[in-house]
Amino acid sequence: MTESAPESEYPPISEQLDDIDAARTEGRRKMDWAAQHMPILEHVGEEFEADQPFEGERIGMAMHVEAKTAILVETLADGGAEVAVTGCNPLSTHDDVSAALDTHENITSYAKREVDDEEYYAAIEAVIGHEPTITVDDGMDLVAAIHEDYPELIDSIVGGCEETTTGVHRLRAMAEDGALEYPVFAVNDTPMKRLFDNVHGTGESSLASIAMTTNLSWAGKDVVVAGYGYCGKGVAKKAAGQNANVIVTEVEPRRALEAHMEGYDVMPMAEAAEVGDVFLTTTGNRDVIVREHFERMNDGVLLANAGHFDIEIDLEALDDLAADRYEARDGVEAYELDDGRRLNVIAEGRLVNLAAPVSLGHPVEVMDQSFGVQAACVRELVENGDEYEPGVHDVPDDLDREIAEIKLTADGVEFDSLSETQREYMGSWQHGT
Amino acid sequence: MTESAPESEYPPISEQLDDIDAARTEGRRKMDWAAQHMPILEHVGEEFEADQPFEGERIGMAMHVEAKTAILVETLADGGAEVAVTGCNPLSTHDDVSAALDTHENITSYAKREVDDEEYYAAIEAVIGHEPTITVDDGMDLVAAIHEDYPELIDSIVGGCEETTTGVHRLRAMAEDGALEYPVFAVNDTPMKRLFDNVHGTGESSLASIAMTTNLSWAGKDVVVAGYGYCGKGVAKKAAGQNANVIVTEVEPRRALEAHMEGYDVMPMAEAAEVGDVFLTTTGNRDVIVREHFERMNDGVLLANAGHFDIEIDLEALDDLAADRYEARDGVEAYELDDGRRLNVIAEGRLVNLAAPVSLGHPVEVMDQSFGVQAACVRELVENGDEYEPGVHDVPDDLDREIAEIKLTADGVEFDSLSETQREYMGSWQHGT
Amino acid sequence: MTESAPESEYPPISEQLDDIDAARTEGRRKMDWAAQHMPILEHVGEEFEADQPFEGERIGMAMHVEAKTAILVETLADGGAEVAVTGCNPLSTHDDVSAALDTHENITSYAKREVDDEEYYAAIEAVIGHEPTITVDDGMDLVAAIHEDYPELIDSIVGGCEETTTGVHRLRAMAEDGALEYPVFAVNDTPMKRLFDNVHGTGESSLASIAMTTNLSWAGKDVVVAGYGYCGKGVAKKAAGQNANVIVTEVEPRRALEAHMEGYDVMPMAEAAEVGDVFLTTTGNRDVIVREHFERMNDGVLLANAGHFDIEIDLEALDDLAADRYEARDGVEAYELDDGRRLNVIAEGRLVNLAAPVSLGHPVEVMDQSFGVQAACVRELVENGDEYEPGVHDVPDDLDREIAEIKLTADGVEFDSLSETQREYMGSWQHGT
Amino acid sequence: MTESAPESEYPPISEQLDDIDAARTEGRRKMDWAAQHMPILEHVGEEFEADQPFEGERIGMAMHVEAKTAILVETLADGGAEVAVTGCNPLSTHDDVSAALDTHENITSYAKREVDDEEYYAAIEAVIGHEPTITVDDGMDLVAAIHEDYPELIDSIVGGCEETTTGVHRLRAMAEDGALEYPVFAVNDTPMKRLFDNVHGTGESSLASIAMTTNLSWAGKDVVVAGYGYCGKGVAKKAAGQNANVIVTEVEPRRALEAHMEGYDVMPMAEAAEVGDVFLTTTGNRDVIVREHFERMNDGVLLANAGHFDIEIDLEALDDLAADRYEARDGVEAYELDDGRRLNVIAEGRLVNLAAPVSLGHPVEVMDQSFGVQAACVRELVENGDEYEPGVHDVPDDLDREIAEIKLTADGVEFDSLSETQREYMGSWQHGT
């Protein structure tokens, strides 16, 4: 240990729980289920276990510690790394999973649910106290804390990975200011992630969460999807696949045209407000559904957000407008207007596939894909980290490609490869003209 | 009261619960949510309230007493009937809803959850003690008890309604033996019910239940649907709509051909067993997935039933075959074979959209449709009951049609009507040949 | 020959064409293509050739004589029958195919294109002159002529088959009057025919015909489908599958509801007229699109009929309304209104998948299915004809089932069969209750 | 005229045709139909006619001269340009359309069908003889000829537009060699073009062309799509939308995974060859279907190309393999193998939506979109041409966006716009983190 690392006395989860054995058993059960459906990490893990690529590395992680993430943590630890992990959100940790992780000889887990601010940052310091050579963030907490408070550690850091859009955005801002002093992979931005996570993952889990929160069905419903980016495409496609009549609102004409050409109704929100049965925001912007829209809605509509922050639906304005407000059902807040119309907000306008009481977060397979890329990026840092300048880096194309291949193999899907002649032809295909 | 009616001392729910007020509040909250999304019953209820068609009638009901059914009970009571109701299954009653119902001045509810056999039948007797002039059954418990034990009551009974396939099936057998002594409408068999309940309702709720039980997604999964009747069509269609690759197994060649022409893969179960990721039985038959199939399945498959009884998947054989068996997750039992493969059975092979821990039963709109037909049938019995012979009767076509019209109107959907010329042309369209 | 049969001098096609050899070659080429894609008739034909079930029978046929029908004619002839065939419409015969048929030693073909009325009926008499023991009609011309003019022949007739809805309709009227004196199978009404022919066949071929007539695409178009019966469902489904936004108009509320639950927009034609880009009638009724609708339509709309007769779109009213009228394109008549709006009628409002210049009629596979049932029915008449009373008969369920099996086998699709236990369970499934 | 321009004596079409008046009438009829369905060019044309932006410009064009292109030519001429146009392919000109164009006072058309090489280049020289200030190419013939033979003209050229992938590819090669001396817009590469042209246009028109060439249907067919780029996605999507069972072959694992996640079967061509009914190549590569694949195919399969050149299916190898070869149908060549299996090649393996006898080329709406961008680019060159360096330029984002807006407006589709708050939030959305 260098002098600069924090000397933390914050205890790992095992020293914080009462019935640690029961927690470990339950945590392991959750992890086993996830592992059973994460063939990419299974494959990568077998390779890591055989090759021990992380021998001598210390990996610091700040992630949502639940079953799926735990499999990534374990996979890295099984590859020889010493891993210290904590949460990246005061509410998202599953203590039992954290406890199960902490039993691994290479892993120390500080993640605990419902910690206060002080504890939250103490746990981050505790992770940094392990003097990580690699950081893995979901929201750049570790990168930020290290740069601000422990810059002396940076020299021994090979690089990092960042999972979220928000984190990547802030890292890019840091990099532009010349303030980011080691290379970080923007795992969030890979093409595969968009397809898996945004289109299929968000689409399916948002709709299932709403159905299982409300006991309502989709067939014949007018479903208004605000925004036709990747998430919006996913929600629209899956809703149409449940026989909803999809209405899209957009501000970008080319996306609006794309939705129109797909066969969806496209109209302004002010008009959609009058006909929609369910409204799903996916824009990443604020004030997408506001007072003038609430005023036009029918009795009994559902309002949910599958975008990012809880500012897409203007709940403050809705509260102002409402004569009454009550919990209509677990996960459903009814706002009753003067004339008796009830507008039902699901999961307080927060991300519906994460925040509804029945929600389980992203599907396992989605995280397998994303964490497979994480694992490959960590390996890349160990093997070729010195080739990357400080700054934000796209995931190298061949890593992303490799993960796709592993997934296909795991799913039993074979595909073709280019013949020599074909490769040559593609390389210089003006031959044919 | 005639001498023949049972003199029951079985108490209504209000005398059985401790915190009756809290129960009533919660029950009412559940009912309010359902009512908000049952426009057909809302419309019918307004008519009934105005016309009081059931003035002087006593309706005996044995149904699953939960929020949706409660709205039907209330609708009938608001139409002037004196209603006595109990459960039709010892486990399906929501006590809070039962309590909320029992506050209605026209309703006495005996339904209580987790009653033993003696209590269950005592409650049925209590309902019969009200000397119903009309019975509404879900499984023909009332019809059976009256015919067996209180035949003297039959004279004053106008008729009945039966909700389930099973009930209708047994009533038909009774009728064939000449033993059914009053007319009963087979509400289960209407064309609308097949469409709503089987195709859309079962399809959507089965898939959402599985997704929210397992945290898995559908995209790219090989989903094997056993049986291509109405339920199978629904499950297949909705699974394809979530980007699953659907495989259908069938025993009837025309249904197999229909599935093939739809673009699905069709193959025998023995072959499907080797490639499927998820298996859903919808046949209504037994032994659809058996030992020889389990033996060929991949590690991690999901097995669920969306048909009828829990005999479609031969769990006994699976238990014999398994080296170990444990709860992998709430609602998921893992059967581990000798070679480590894990076959995961959802909801013990019982109806997955009802029996999984997260399940909410049929979607509200589906029950609205079905109960709308019930309500119309009860009115038909009161108005024209003497026109029906004892026996099982199809729901009159115009009632079914009327409910469809109400639903369309409620959803704001307008449609055309035939002009005089068109009606004439259709009546004698050989004109055109 | 009995005295009663007509003594016809009407010559077969071979004596009517100039370059008979070229015609035969071209006709055979067309037939070969059809045969290549008619696996059901291929299979049935092999059986017939081996068993010679029609030895000694004389089959009279009045059908659209083109490549697909020709394969049915040949299949019957190869099974040992002596076949005499003519057209069932003065315009639908392909002379080259007729010539190719006429070379078969068991076949005499009188079918010729563009015959006048006298010739048309002379050809029918010529067929009757062969004293058929079995008749196969597409529009009941043979049945009618025999009953009216040659009733003495009826005694030696085993039975008949009728292909079209219209024919069946008229036969039923005859039967009701007690005037139909031999049994006729209503081939048109089988469940398989509805699926293949109406849903898939009409749907696909109507849309492809319109696309290839107009050079327009479907994506993003508002396509109004009038009527949601089998044809309407097919057109709607296939249009949605090309990314059109489908709008359905209906007069029957349950069908309207079915369309609504499928996720389509449902509205009255008067409203649809204002938003539609393409209008397709499939109702089988008259006056579906009339003056008040034309008045509201946008410039450039397409109007086509995929129902039955050319009376679904009121072209007379449109002509009255139009200031000008001209051929905008082969198969497209533009009606230009006073204000310059152009309404484009495809194929004169006749069945668009048959009457557009590029149209090829029903897809080969559809006719294979339909003619497979025809062939099986003819065999049934020979084998068990005496079991059928005079009148119109549904195709026996097992024949329809058998054809489905043959098709599945031909397409390489295997399916399951019931075990003994399963069969028993289904037979008495109240066991489970 | 400068000395450097060619002095051509090659006559315009009007001097080459016999019945010029009939040709003009027919050409105009074709153009009218196209114009009726090209709302983007209609809108742009009205603007141009009012503003006369091309006053004083001379536009040289080498394009496929048929109805749709003709509307672009006319639109530019109506905007004040003097336009000289010829074909870009010796076979694609419609003489009647060329003649109709040539009647416009601002247009000289040299395009003629079936010209020999000498005439073809003479016509190009004739266009160059007009000393164009702007060039519009489909295959860079004008750019190439000017750079090679008339470099003195370059000084007065503002810039050019190129329509095709191939042309853009070659222009980029020129630019890399420093040989391209004026700016050229790569119209082909806009995102909108991929969506419209490749996904919807190619998908729909390829399938409709095959259906109307073969009289076959898609329902239940195993359709093998080679390549899952934009064209492949379109073909797969539209085939699935006709109830085909889609099988995708790919060489790029991420595209293979994308297809797998969509729910399609993915497998190597060697395996797909054994099960496919129809094969469509969309790879842009060569030797996609070769001898080893032909050897495994079933009797009666269809082979077609929707990619680019006619080298995706190795017809030479197929010819070697075949025992016989004949025209099975217009547009279908049957290759019969030794054992009697027939493999049917549509349109000689050339682009099936262009080269099949019934084909009409790209749908009108697709070309409207593409030509709308062309028109906007020409205007951009006139207005801001001096801002562009010599070389290949992407179409400016706002032009593409503008065309999308025009299309939406023409289709009656409204959409939202960002509020000030929203714009600000998006600009600095780390606010929310």
XYZ file of C-alpha atoms in Angstrom, chain A:
433
model
C 0.000 0.000 0.000
C 1.142 3.467 -0.832
C 0.627 6.201 1.631
C -1.957 7.841 -0.530
C -4.614 5.153 -0.337
C -7.411 5.709 2.162
C -7.169 3.686 5.322
C -10.707 2.577 5.645
C -12.267 0.901 8.578
C -15.599 0.468 6.863
C -16.509 -3.187 7.334
C -17.444 -5.652 4.606
C -21.035 -6.889 4.481
C -20.198 -10.080 6.352
C -19.502 -8.066 9.431
C -22.679 -6.053 9.098
C -25.433 -8.646 8.776
C -27.035 -10.614 11.562
C -27.918 -13.887 9.966
C -25.039 -14.061 7.556
C -25.412 -17.760 6.754
C -29.042 -17.504 5.726
C -28.194 -14.451 3.653
C -25.357 -16.294 1.932
C -27.589 -19.244 1.073
C -30.303 -17.037 -0.347
C -27.794 -14.867 -2.205
C -26.168 -17.908 -3.723
C -29.571 -19.234 -4.811
C -30.262 -15.974 -6.636
C -26.824 -16.032 -8.230
C -27.223 -19.643 -9.324
C -30.396 -18.740 -11.188
C -28.716 -15.861 -12.932
C -25.624 -17.910 -13.752
C -27.787 -20.590 -15.323
C -28.921 -18.042 -17.903
C -25.661 -16.158 -18.515
C -23.901 -18.354 -21.051
C -21.525 -15.611 -22.141
C -20.110 -15.071 -18.671
C -20.047 -18.832 -18.211
C -17.894 -19.203 -21.297
C -15.675 -16.249 -20.479
C -15.403 -17.471 -16.892
C -14.143 -20.872 -17.979
C -11.471 -19.187 -20.064
C -10.507 -16.888 -17.212
C -10.325 -19.727 -14.735
C -7.989 -21.620 -17.014
C -5.778 -18.648 -18.016
C -5.844 -16.570 -14.818
C -5.377 -13.345 -16.807
C -5.943 -11.099 -13.781
C -3.294 -12.641 -11.558
C -1.889 -9.776 -9.494
C -4.575 -7.257 -10.522
C -6.836 -5.474 -8.071
C -10.233 -4.566 -9.457
C -12.380 -1.942 -7.739
C -16.062 -1.997 -8.613
C -19.056 0.202 -7.841
C -22.121 -1.446 -9.336
C -25.732 -2.371 -8.536
C -24.918 -5.437 -6.431
C -27.598 -7.960 -7.279
C -27.540 -11.467 -8.711
C -26.585 -10.649 -12.280
C -23.776 -8.218 -11.464
C -22.546 -10.684 -8.894
C -21.811 -13.181 -11.641
C -19.563 -10.600 -13.335
C -17.792 -9.922 -10.043
C -17.252 -13.621 -9.514
C -16.090 -14.158 -13.070
C -13.378 -11.533 -12.640
C -12.367 -12.959 -9.264
C -12.197 -16.460 -10.724
C -9.779 -15.050 -13.308
C -7.282 -14.310 -10.549
C -8.174 -10.722 -9.619
C -8.553 -9.452 -6.126
C -11.940 -7.688 -6.296
C -13.371 -5.087 -3.948
C -16.942 -4.102 -4.661
C -19.596 -1.702 -3.399
C -22.934 -0.387 -4.567
C -23.503 2.480 -6.970
C -26.891 3.426 -5.547
C -28.043 3.454 -1.951
C -31.147 1.407 -2.713
C -30.165 -1.175 -5.291
C -28.032 -3.600 -3.294
C -29.341 -7.061 -2.428
C -27.676 -7.743 0.911
C -27.931 -11.490 0.514
C -26.130 -11.393 -2.814
C -23.532 -9.070 -1.339
C -23.022 -11.553 1.493
C -22.701 -14.486 -0.894
C -20.077 -12.587 -2.884
C -18.130 -11.749 0.221
C -17.561 -15.457 0.899
C -15.365 -15.722 -2.207
C -11.705 -15.685 -1.175
C -10.800 -13.103 -3.828
C -13.760 -10.807 -3.185
C -14.493 -8.228 -0.502
C -17.997 -6.770 -0.736
C -18.929 -3.558 1.052
C -22.297 -3.202 -0.669
C -25.247 -2.769 1.660
C -28.781 -1.619 1.055
C -30.251 1.540 2.571
C -26.979 3.066 3.657
C -26.895 6.774 4.334
C -24.715 9.181 2.410
C -21.809 8.900 4.781
C -21.839 5.117 4.692
C -22.230 5.163 0.936
C -19.063 7.162 0.425
C -17.231 5.305 3.187
C -17.846 2.104 1.271
C -16.447 3.712 -1.886
C -13.385 4.745 0.045
C -13.081 1.229 1.383
C -12.953 -0.057 -2.191
C -10.350 2.533 -3.124
C -8.397 1.421 -0.073
C -7.666 -1.791 -1.975
C -5.649 0.328 -4.419
C -7.350 -0.906 -7.560
C -5.355 -1.277 -10.753
C -8.612 -1.366 -12.685
C -11.951 0.320 -11.970
C -15.391 -0.824 -13.066
C -18.103 1.796 -12.574
C -21.795 2.195 -13.111
C -22.057 5.973 -12.784
C -18.312 6.838 -12.456
C -18.262 7.087 -8.657
C -14.890 5.402 -8.423
C -13.313 7.412 -11.225
C -14.585 10.626 -9.664
C -13.448 9.799 -6.126
C -10.011 8.682 -7.268
C -9.427 11.754 -9.429
C -10.622 14.107 -6.751
C -9.262 12.604 -3.589
C -6.614 10.013 -4.407
C -4.863 11.205 -7.552
C -1.644 9.530 -6.422
C -3.262 6.176 -7.130
C -3.776 6.991 -10.793
C -0.253 6.027 -11.779
C -0.824 2.424 -10.923
C -4.242 2.248 -12.609
C -4.322 0.558 -16.004
C -7.776 1.734 -16.911
C -11.494 1.478 -16.275
C -14.884 0.499 -17.610
C -18.083 2.482 -17.386
C -21.516 0.866 -17.736
C -24.027 3.733 -18.063
C -24.913 6.430 -20.510
C -24.803 9.027 -17.761
C -21.378 7.927 -16.602
C -20.007 7.966 -20.120
C -21.461 11.407 -20.704
C -19.765 12.827 -17.643
C -16.477 11.073 -18.442
C -16.483 12.623 -21.890
C -16.983 16.029 -20.303
C -14.017 15.317 -17.996
C -11.928 14.150 -20.931
C -12.743 17.300 -22.892
C -11.511 19.333 -19.966
C -8.302 17.259 -19.983
C -9.175 16.026 -16.523
C -9.525 12.301 -17.167
C -6.155 10.742 -16.476
C -6.590 7.135 -17.418
C -8.344 5.277 -20.243
C -11.952 4.233 -19.697
C -14.028 2.040 -21.979
C -17.528 3.283 -22.750
C -19.169 -0.116 -22.461
C -22.554 1.504 -22.681
C -22.161 2.605 -26.253
C -21.599 -0.663 -28.099
C -24.023 -1.462 -30.903
C -24.862 -4.766 -29.263
C -25.891 -3.059 -26.059
C -28.349 -0.885 -27.898
C -29.948 -3.857 -29.532
C -30.091 -6.116 -26.523
C -30.582 -3.718 -23.741
C -32.586 -0.911 -25.266
C -34.674 -2.620 -27.897
C -35.327 -6.070 -26.488
C -34.535 -5.631 -22.785
C -36.259 -2.339 -22.082
C -39.124 -3.140 -24.423
C -40.011 -6.489 -22.947
C -39.398 -5.746 -19.289
C -41.261 -2.421 -19.339
C -44.368 -3.991 -20.787
C -44.285 -7.053 -18.539
C -43.809 -4.819 -15.495
C -46.822 -2.729 -16.406
C -48.984 -5.786 -17.125
C -48.058 -7.432 -13.844
C -48.540 -4.228 -11.881
C -51.963 -3.400 -13.303
C -53.528 -6.747 -14.268
C -54.403 -5.153 -17.596
C -53.821 -6.449 -21.099
C -52.394 -4.834 -24.234
C -54.644 -6.133 -26.994
C -56.620 -3.320 -28.577
C -55.100 -0.631 -26.378
C -53.919 2.671 -27.823
C -50.347 2.782 -26.569
C -48.576 6.104 -26.943
C -44.798 5.800 -27.128
C -43.019 9.128 -26.694
C -39.728 9.051 -28.538
C -38.602 6.691 -31.280
C -34.972 6.115 -30.383
C -33.737 2.632 -29.519
C -35.873 2.334 -26.375
C -38.899 3.742 -28.112
C -38.442 1.330 -30.997
C -38.279 -1.539 -28.557
C -41.356 -0.490 -26.624
C -43.323 0.165 -29.812
C -42.322 -3.125 -31.407
C -43.116 -5.222 -28.367
C -46.403 -3.409 -27.735
C -47.454 -3.991 -31.339
C -46.430 -7.611 -30.806
C -49.047 -7.784 -28.037
C -51.672 -6.371 -30.429
C -51.659 -2.833 -29.126
C -52.344 -0.017 -31.556
C -49.108 1.970 -31.314
C -48.969 5.760 -31.538
C -45.564 7.429 -31.681
C -44.695 11.011 -30.795
C -41.361 12.453 -31.898
C -39.518 15.740 -32.309
C -37.002 14.533 -34.899
C -38.619 14.314 -38.345
C -36.503 11.425 -39.583
C -37.391 9.303 -36.595
C -41.006 10.353 -36.978
C -40.814 9.263 -40.600
C -39.229 5.971 -39.641
C -42.130 5.290 -37.257
C -44.629 6.333 -39.909
C -43.040 3.989 -42.462
C -43.165 1.177 -39.919
C -46.936 1.532 -39.993
C -47.444 3.289 -36.651
C -49.632 6.322 -36.127
C -47.489 9.408 -35.574
C -48.958 12.547 -34.032
C -48.147 15.344 -31.593
C -48.538 14.501 -27.899
C -51.341 17.035 -27.577
C -53.362 14.930 -29.982
C -52.191 11.549 -28.700
C -53.210 12.620 -25.192
C -56.828 12.506 -26.265
C -56.776 8.966 -27.584
C -54.130 7.063 -25.629
C -54.895 4.357 -23.070
C -51.278 3.915 -21.979
C -48.425 6.426 -22.259
C -44.784 5.384 -22.167
C -42.033 7.986 -22.305
C -38.658 6.936 -23.719
C -37.105 10.219 -24.778
C -34.398 10.875 -22.185
C -35.706 14.433 -22.167
C -37.818 16.319 -19.644
C -41.408 17.590 -19.716
C -42.574 15.167 -22.350
C -46.019 14.820 -20.821
C -47.165 18.026 -19.196
C -50.217 19.825 -17.901
C -51.835 20.522 -21.282
C -51.616 16.807 -22.021
C -52.992 15.663 -18.663
C -55.948 17.944 -19.218
C -56.944 16.080 -22.363
C -56.539 12.518 -21.165
C -59.299 9.964 -20.658
C -60.304 8.481 -17.348
C -58.239 5.445 -16.374
C -55.125 6.044 -18.500
C -51.768 4.649 -17.415
C -48.629 6.780 -17.394
C -45.174 5.228 -17.221
C -41.584 6.105 -18.006
C -39.124 3.804 -19.747
C -36.606 6.500 -20.647
C -34.174 7.636 -18.019
C -34.919 10.064 -15.218
C -38.278 10.632 -13.578
C -38.715 14.008 -15.249
C -40.279 12.886 -18.508
C -43.743 13.029 -16.953
C -44.287 16.331 -15.150
C -45.665 14.931 -11.894
C -45.498 18.268 -10.166
C -47.919 19.732 -12.675
C -50.104 16.665 -12.371
C -50.178 17.037 -8.621
C -51.198 20.670 -8.986
C -53.952 19.691 -11.342
C -55.291 16.819 -9.224
C -58.095 17.219 -6.718
C -57.099 13.997 -5.016
C -54.271 11.506 -5.092
C -54.090 8.000 -3.663
C -52.438 4.618 -4.088
C -54.785 2.792 -6.409
C -52.727 -0.359 -6.282
C -49.189 -1.334 -5.323
C -47.022 0.620 -7.699
C -49.888 2.739 -9.032
C -50.649 6.257 -7.854
C -54.011 7.589 -9.002
C -54.317 11.335 -9.559
C -57.974 12.233 -9.578
C -58.996 15.373 -11.422
C -61.880 17.642 -10.502
C -64.212 16.007 -12.952
C -63.466 12.537 -11.605
C -61.029 11.425 -14.306
C -58.271 9.279 -12.838
C -54.749 9.339 -14.323
C -52.691 6.430 -13.020
C -48.949 6.897 -12.676
C -46.913 3.700 -12.508
C -43.825 3.512 -10.275
C -43.819 7.240 -9.584
C -42.675 7.999 -13.097
C -39.336 6.365 -12.454
C -37.965 3.725 -14.832
C -40.861 1.322 -14.906
C -38.846 -1.819 -15.574
C -36.711 -1.136 -12.528
C -38.869 0.770 -10.096
C -42.245 -0.977 -10.151
C -42.708 -3.215 -7.084
C -42.799 -6.378 -9.200
C -39.868 -5.345 -11.380
C -36.769 -7.472 -11.542
C -34.543 -5.094 -13.460
C -33.116 -5.887 -16.846
C -33.537 -9.445 -18.068
C -30.676 -11.769 -17.227
C -29.655 -12.345 -20.839
C -29.334 -8.612 -21.425
C -26.931 -8.217 -18.562
C -25.026 -11.293 -19.678
C -24.379 -9.554 -22.967
C -23.394 -6.284 -21.340
C -21.226 -7.903 -18.670
C -19.602 -10.141 -21.260
C -18.349 -6.963 -22.901
C -17.257 -5.655 -19.483
C -15.263 -8.809 -18.827
C -13.619 -8.647 -22.243
C -12.756 -4.984 -21.677
C -11.131 -5.710 -18.336
C -9.038 -8.393 -20.018
C -8.159 -5.941 -22.801
C -6.965 -3.424 -20.211
C -4.739 -6.019 -18.586
C -3.345 -7.227 -21.878
C -3.105 -4.014 -23.898
C -3.924 -1.226 -21.483
C -0.749 0.646 -22.246
C -1.877 1.116 -25.842
C -4.753 3.351 -24.755
C -4.317 7.044 -24.061
C -6.112 8.575 -21.086
C -9.660 9.371 -22.152
C -12.901 7.701 -23.099
C -12.550 4.830 -25.576
C -15.073 2.938 -27.604
C -15.072 -0.764 -26.980
C -12.769 -2.220 -29.642
C -14.804 -3.661 -32.452
C -13.261 -7.112 -32.210
C -14.188 -7.475 -28.541
C -17.800 -6.711 -29.256
C -17.661 -9.117 -32.164
C -16.095 -11.805 -29.985
C -18.892 -11.542 -27.427
C -21.472 -11.884 -30.172
C -19.725 -15.046 -31.325
C -19.710 -16.487 -27.816
C -23.415 -15.772 -27.437
C -24.258 -17.400 -30.754
C -22.227 -20.476 -29.862
C -23.902 -20.666 -26.462
C -27.318 -20.494 -28.135
C -26.308 -23.209 -30.558
C -26.385 -20.890 -33.548
C -23.850 -21.417 -36.329
C -23.022 -18.908 -39.016
C -20.900 -18.647 -42.144
C -17.482 -17.149 -42.665
C -16.078 -15.348 -45.686
C -14.115 -17.387 -48.185
C -10.785 -16.006 -49.345
C -12.330 -14.940 -52.660
C -15.168 -13.219 -50.897
C -12.870 -11.388 -48.526
C -10.833 -10.170 -51.462
C -13.917 -9.144 -53.359
C -15.249 -7.125 -50.447
C -11.864 -5.495 -50.007
C -11.809 -4.187 -53.513
C -15.257 -4.581 -54.744
C -15.026 -1.929 -57.382
C -13.794 -4.883 -59.457
C -17.339 -5.595 -60.293
C -18.321 -2.190 -61.568
